CSV table of C-alpha atoms in Angstrom, one decimal:
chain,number,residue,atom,x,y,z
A,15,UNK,CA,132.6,140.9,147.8
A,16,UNK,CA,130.4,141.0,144.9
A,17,UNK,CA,126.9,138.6,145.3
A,18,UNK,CA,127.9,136.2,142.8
A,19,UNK,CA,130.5,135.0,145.0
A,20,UNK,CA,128.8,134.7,148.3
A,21,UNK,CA,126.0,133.5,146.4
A,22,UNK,CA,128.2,130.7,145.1
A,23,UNK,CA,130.2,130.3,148.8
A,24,UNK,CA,126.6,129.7,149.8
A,25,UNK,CA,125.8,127.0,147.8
A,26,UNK,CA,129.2,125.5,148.1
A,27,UNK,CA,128.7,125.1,152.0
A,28,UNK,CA,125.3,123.7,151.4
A,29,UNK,CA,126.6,121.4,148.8
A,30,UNK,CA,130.0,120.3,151.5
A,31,UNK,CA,127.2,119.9,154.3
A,32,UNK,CA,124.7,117.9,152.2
A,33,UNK,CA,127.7,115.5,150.9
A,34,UNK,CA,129.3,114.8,154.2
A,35,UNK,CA,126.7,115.0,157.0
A,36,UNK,CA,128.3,115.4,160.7
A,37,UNK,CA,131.5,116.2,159.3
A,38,UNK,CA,132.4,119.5,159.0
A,39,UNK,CA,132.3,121.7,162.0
A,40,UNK,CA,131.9,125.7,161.6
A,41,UNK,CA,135.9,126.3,161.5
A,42,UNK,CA,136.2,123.2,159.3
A,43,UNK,CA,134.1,125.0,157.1
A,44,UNK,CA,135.6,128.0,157.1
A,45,UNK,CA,138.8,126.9,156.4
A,46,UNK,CA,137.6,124.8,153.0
A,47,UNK,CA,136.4,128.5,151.7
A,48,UNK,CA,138.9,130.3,152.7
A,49,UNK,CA,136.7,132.5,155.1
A,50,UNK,CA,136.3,133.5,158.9
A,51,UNK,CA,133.6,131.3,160.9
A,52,UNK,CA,131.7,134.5,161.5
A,53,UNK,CA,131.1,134.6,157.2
A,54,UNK,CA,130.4,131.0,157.2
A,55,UNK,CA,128.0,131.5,160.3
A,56,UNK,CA,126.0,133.7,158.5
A,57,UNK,CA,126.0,131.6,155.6
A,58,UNK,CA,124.6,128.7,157.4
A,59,UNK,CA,122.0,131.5,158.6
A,60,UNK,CA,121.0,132.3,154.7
A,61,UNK,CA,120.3,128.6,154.3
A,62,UNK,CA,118.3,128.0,157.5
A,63,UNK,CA,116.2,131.1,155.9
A,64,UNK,CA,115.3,129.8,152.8
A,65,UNK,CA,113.8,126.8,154.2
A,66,UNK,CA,116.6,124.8,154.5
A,67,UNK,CA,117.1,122.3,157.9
A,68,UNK,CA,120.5,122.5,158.7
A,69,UNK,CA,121.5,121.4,162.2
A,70,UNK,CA,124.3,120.8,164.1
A,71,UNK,CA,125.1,118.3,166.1
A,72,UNK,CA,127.4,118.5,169.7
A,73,UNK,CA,129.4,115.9,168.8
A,74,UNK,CA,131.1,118.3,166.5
A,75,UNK,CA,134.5,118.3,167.8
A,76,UNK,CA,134.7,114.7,167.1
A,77,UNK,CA,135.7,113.1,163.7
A,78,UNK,CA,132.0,112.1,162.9
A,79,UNK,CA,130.3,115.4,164.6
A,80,UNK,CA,129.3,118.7,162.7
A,81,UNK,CA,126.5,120.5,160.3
A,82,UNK,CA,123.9,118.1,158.9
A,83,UNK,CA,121.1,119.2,156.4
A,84,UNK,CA,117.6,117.1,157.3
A,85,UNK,CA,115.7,118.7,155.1
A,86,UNK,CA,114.8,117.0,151.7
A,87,UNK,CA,116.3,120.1,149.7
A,88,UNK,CA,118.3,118.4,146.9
A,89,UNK,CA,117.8,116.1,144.0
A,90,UNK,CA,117.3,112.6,144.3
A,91,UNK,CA,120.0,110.2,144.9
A,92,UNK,CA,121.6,108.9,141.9
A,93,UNK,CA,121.6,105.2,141.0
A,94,UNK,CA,124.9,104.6,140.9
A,95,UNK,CA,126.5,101.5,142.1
A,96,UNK,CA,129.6,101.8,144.4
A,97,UNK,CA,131.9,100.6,141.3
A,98,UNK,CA,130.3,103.3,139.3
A,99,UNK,CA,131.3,105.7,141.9
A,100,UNK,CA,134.5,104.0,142.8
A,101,UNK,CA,135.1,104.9,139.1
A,102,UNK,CA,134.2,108.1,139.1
A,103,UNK,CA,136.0,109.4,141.7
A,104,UNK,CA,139.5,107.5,140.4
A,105,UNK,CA,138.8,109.0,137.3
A,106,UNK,CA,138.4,112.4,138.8
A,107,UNK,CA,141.9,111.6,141.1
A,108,UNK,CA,143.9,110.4,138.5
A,109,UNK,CA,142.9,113.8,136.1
A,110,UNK,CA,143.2,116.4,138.8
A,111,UNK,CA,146.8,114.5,139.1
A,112,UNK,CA,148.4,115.9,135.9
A,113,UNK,CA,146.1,119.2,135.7
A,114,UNK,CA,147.5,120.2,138.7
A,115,UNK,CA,145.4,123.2,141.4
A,116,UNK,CA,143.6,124.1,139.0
A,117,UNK,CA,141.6,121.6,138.1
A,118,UNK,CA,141.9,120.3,141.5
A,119,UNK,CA,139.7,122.8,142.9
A,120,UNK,CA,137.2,122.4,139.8
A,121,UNK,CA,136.9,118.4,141.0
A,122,UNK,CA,136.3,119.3,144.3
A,123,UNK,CA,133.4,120.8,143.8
A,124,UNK,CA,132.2,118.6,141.2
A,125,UNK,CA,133.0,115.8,143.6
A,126,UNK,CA,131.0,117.2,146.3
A,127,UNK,CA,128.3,117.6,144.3
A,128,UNK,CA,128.2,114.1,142.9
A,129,UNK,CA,128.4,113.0,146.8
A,130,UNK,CA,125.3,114.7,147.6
A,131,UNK,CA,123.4,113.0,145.3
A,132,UNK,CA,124.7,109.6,146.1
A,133,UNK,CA,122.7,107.3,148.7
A,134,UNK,CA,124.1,107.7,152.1
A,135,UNK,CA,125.3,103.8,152.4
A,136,UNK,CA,127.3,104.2,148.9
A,137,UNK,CA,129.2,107.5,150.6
A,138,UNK,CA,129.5,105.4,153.4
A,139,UNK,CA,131.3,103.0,151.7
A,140,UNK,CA,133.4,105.5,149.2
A,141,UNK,CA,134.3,107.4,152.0
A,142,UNK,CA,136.4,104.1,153.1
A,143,UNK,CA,138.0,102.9,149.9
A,144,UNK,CA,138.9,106.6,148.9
A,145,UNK,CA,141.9,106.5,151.6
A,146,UNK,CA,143.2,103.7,149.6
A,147,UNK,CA,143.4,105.2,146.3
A,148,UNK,CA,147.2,106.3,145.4
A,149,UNK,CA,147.3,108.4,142.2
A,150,UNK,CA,151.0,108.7,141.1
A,151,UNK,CA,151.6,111.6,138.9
A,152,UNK,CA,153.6,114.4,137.3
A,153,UNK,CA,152.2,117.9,138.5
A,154,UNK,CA,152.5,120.6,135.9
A,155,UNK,CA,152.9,124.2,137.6
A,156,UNK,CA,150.4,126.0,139.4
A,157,UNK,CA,148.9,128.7,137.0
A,158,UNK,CA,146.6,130.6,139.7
A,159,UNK,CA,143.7,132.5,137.4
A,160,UNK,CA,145.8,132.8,134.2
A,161,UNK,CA,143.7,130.3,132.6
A,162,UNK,CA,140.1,132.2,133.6
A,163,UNK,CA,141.6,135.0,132.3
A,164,UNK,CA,143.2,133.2,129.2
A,165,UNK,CA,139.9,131.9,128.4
A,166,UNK,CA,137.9,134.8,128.6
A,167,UNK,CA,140.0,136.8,126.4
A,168,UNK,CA,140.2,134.1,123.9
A,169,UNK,CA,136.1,134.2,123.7
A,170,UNK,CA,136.0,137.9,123.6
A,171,UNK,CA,138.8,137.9,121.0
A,172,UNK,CA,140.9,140.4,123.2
A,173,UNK,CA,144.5,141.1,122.8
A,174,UNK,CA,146.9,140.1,125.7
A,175,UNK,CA,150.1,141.2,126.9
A,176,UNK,CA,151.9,138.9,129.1
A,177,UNK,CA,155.3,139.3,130.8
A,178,UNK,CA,156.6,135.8,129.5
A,179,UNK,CA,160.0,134.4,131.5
A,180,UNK,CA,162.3,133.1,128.7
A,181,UNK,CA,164.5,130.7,129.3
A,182,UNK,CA,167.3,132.2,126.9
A,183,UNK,CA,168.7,134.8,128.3
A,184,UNK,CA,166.8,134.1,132.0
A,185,UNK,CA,164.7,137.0,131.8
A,186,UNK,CA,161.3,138.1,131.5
A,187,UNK,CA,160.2,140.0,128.4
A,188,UNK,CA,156.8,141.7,126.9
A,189,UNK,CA,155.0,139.4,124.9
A,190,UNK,CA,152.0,141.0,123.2
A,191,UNK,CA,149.6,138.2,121.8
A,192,UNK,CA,146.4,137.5,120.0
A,193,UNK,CA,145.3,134.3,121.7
A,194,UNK,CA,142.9,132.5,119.3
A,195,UNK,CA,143.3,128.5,121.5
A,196,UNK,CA,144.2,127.4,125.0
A,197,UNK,CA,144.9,123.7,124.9
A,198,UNK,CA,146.0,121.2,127.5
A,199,UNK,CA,149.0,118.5,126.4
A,200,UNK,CA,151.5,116.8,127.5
A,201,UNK,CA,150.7,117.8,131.6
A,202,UNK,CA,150.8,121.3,130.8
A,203,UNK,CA,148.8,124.1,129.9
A,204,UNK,CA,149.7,126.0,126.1
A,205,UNK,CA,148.2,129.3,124.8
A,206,UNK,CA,148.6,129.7,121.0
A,207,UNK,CA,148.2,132.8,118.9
A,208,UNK,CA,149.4,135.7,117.0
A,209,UNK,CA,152.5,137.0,118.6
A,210,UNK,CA,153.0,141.0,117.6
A,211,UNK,CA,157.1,140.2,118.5
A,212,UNK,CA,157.2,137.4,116.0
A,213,UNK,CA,154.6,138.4,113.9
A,214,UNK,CA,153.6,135.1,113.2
A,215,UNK,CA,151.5,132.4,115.5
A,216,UNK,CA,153.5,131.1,118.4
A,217,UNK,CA,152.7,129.1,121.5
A,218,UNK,CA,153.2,130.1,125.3
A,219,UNK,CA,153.9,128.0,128.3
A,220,UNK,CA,151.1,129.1,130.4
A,221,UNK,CA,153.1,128.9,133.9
A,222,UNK,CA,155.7,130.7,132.4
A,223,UNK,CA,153.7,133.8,132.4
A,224,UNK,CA,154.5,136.0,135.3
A,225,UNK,CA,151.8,138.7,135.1
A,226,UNK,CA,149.1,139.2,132.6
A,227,UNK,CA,146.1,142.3,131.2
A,228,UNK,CA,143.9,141.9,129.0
A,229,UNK,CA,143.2,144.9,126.5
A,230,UNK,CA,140.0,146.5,125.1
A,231,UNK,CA,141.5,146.4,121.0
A,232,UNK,CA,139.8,143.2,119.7
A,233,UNK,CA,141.6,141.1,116.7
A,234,UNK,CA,140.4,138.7,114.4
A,235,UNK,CA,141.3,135.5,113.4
A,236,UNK,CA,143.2,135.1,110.3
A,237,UNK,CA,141.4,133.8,107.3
């Protein structure tokens, strides 16, 4: 595992911790990062020796028991009001509805952050009305780390070359592409750009890509 992503698994269960204090146990944790307890053990080690108070309490089996940080290590609280969070966080529910797990995942985090930073009565409080919050929506396809990967050739200006599934015909063909946008619409995820097949600009379904590379030739955009 390269240090970038401990380093960011690190901060991620010092960010979770900090949020919501005495609620997540050491398997709780470990479960939210997709890790064993012994990893996120000697996570909570790293933090502990940086300077960082992070205790844990023996109610932890119980539904209020866990890690707590003491330790004034964070930013202050934010001044928000509790409808300014309220809003916030249905904001963030009612998006990560219609991006689907991919954004999902990105709120998360962002939520947890914005927790942190949030006086302890108005988390209280959130924490209460966020059970009540129903977010009816329509999910668009899971599309794993296409997009990452999407994105980063688009900036590098890399040539793709997907293995599409077409409709007509149900099967899955080569599809060779300059991507010069990814773009969001309509609950779904489009790449658009120069496709060698066509030879003309087309746009992709993005979770109807099945398997994707990216290539060192480079392209440039049409004038």
């Amino acid at each position: 595992m390269s240090q970038h992503r401990q380093m960011a698994r690190i901060l991620r269960v010092a960010a979770l911790i900090h949020a919501q204090p005495r609620r997540f146990t050491t398997r709780k944790l470990a479960g939210r990062c997709e890790v064993s307890t012994r990893t996120i053990q000697r996570d909570i080690h790293v933090l502990r020796d940086i300077g960082m108070r992070v205790e844990y309490h023996p109610d932890g089996a119980s539904e209020y028991g866990g890690y707590e940080i003491t330790s004034e290590f964070f930013l202050p609280s934010i001044n928000l009001t509790l409808e300014e969070a309220l809003a916030l966080v249905t904001a963030a529910e009612a998006f990560a509805a219609h991006e689907g797990q991919y954004a999902q995942d990105t709120l998360d985090e962002a939520m947890a952050k914005l927790r942190a930073a949030l006086p302890p009565n108005t988390v209280r409080r959130l924490r209460q009305m966020e059970g009540e919050l129903n977010m009816d929506g329509h999910k668009v396809s899971e599309v794993d780390g296409t997009l990452e990967t999407l994105f980063m050739a688009v900036h590098e200006r890399r040539r793709v070359r997907m293995r599409y599934y077409l409709f007509r015909g149900d099967r899955v063909a080569d599809r060779p592409l300059d991507p010069y946008a990814v773009f969001f619409r309509k609950r779904a995820w489009y790449v658009a750009g120069h496709s060698h097949v066509h030879n003309e600009i087309r746009t992709f379904r993005v979770n109807r890509i099945r398997s994707l590379s990216v290539s060192m030739q480079r392209f440039e955009y049409p004038a």
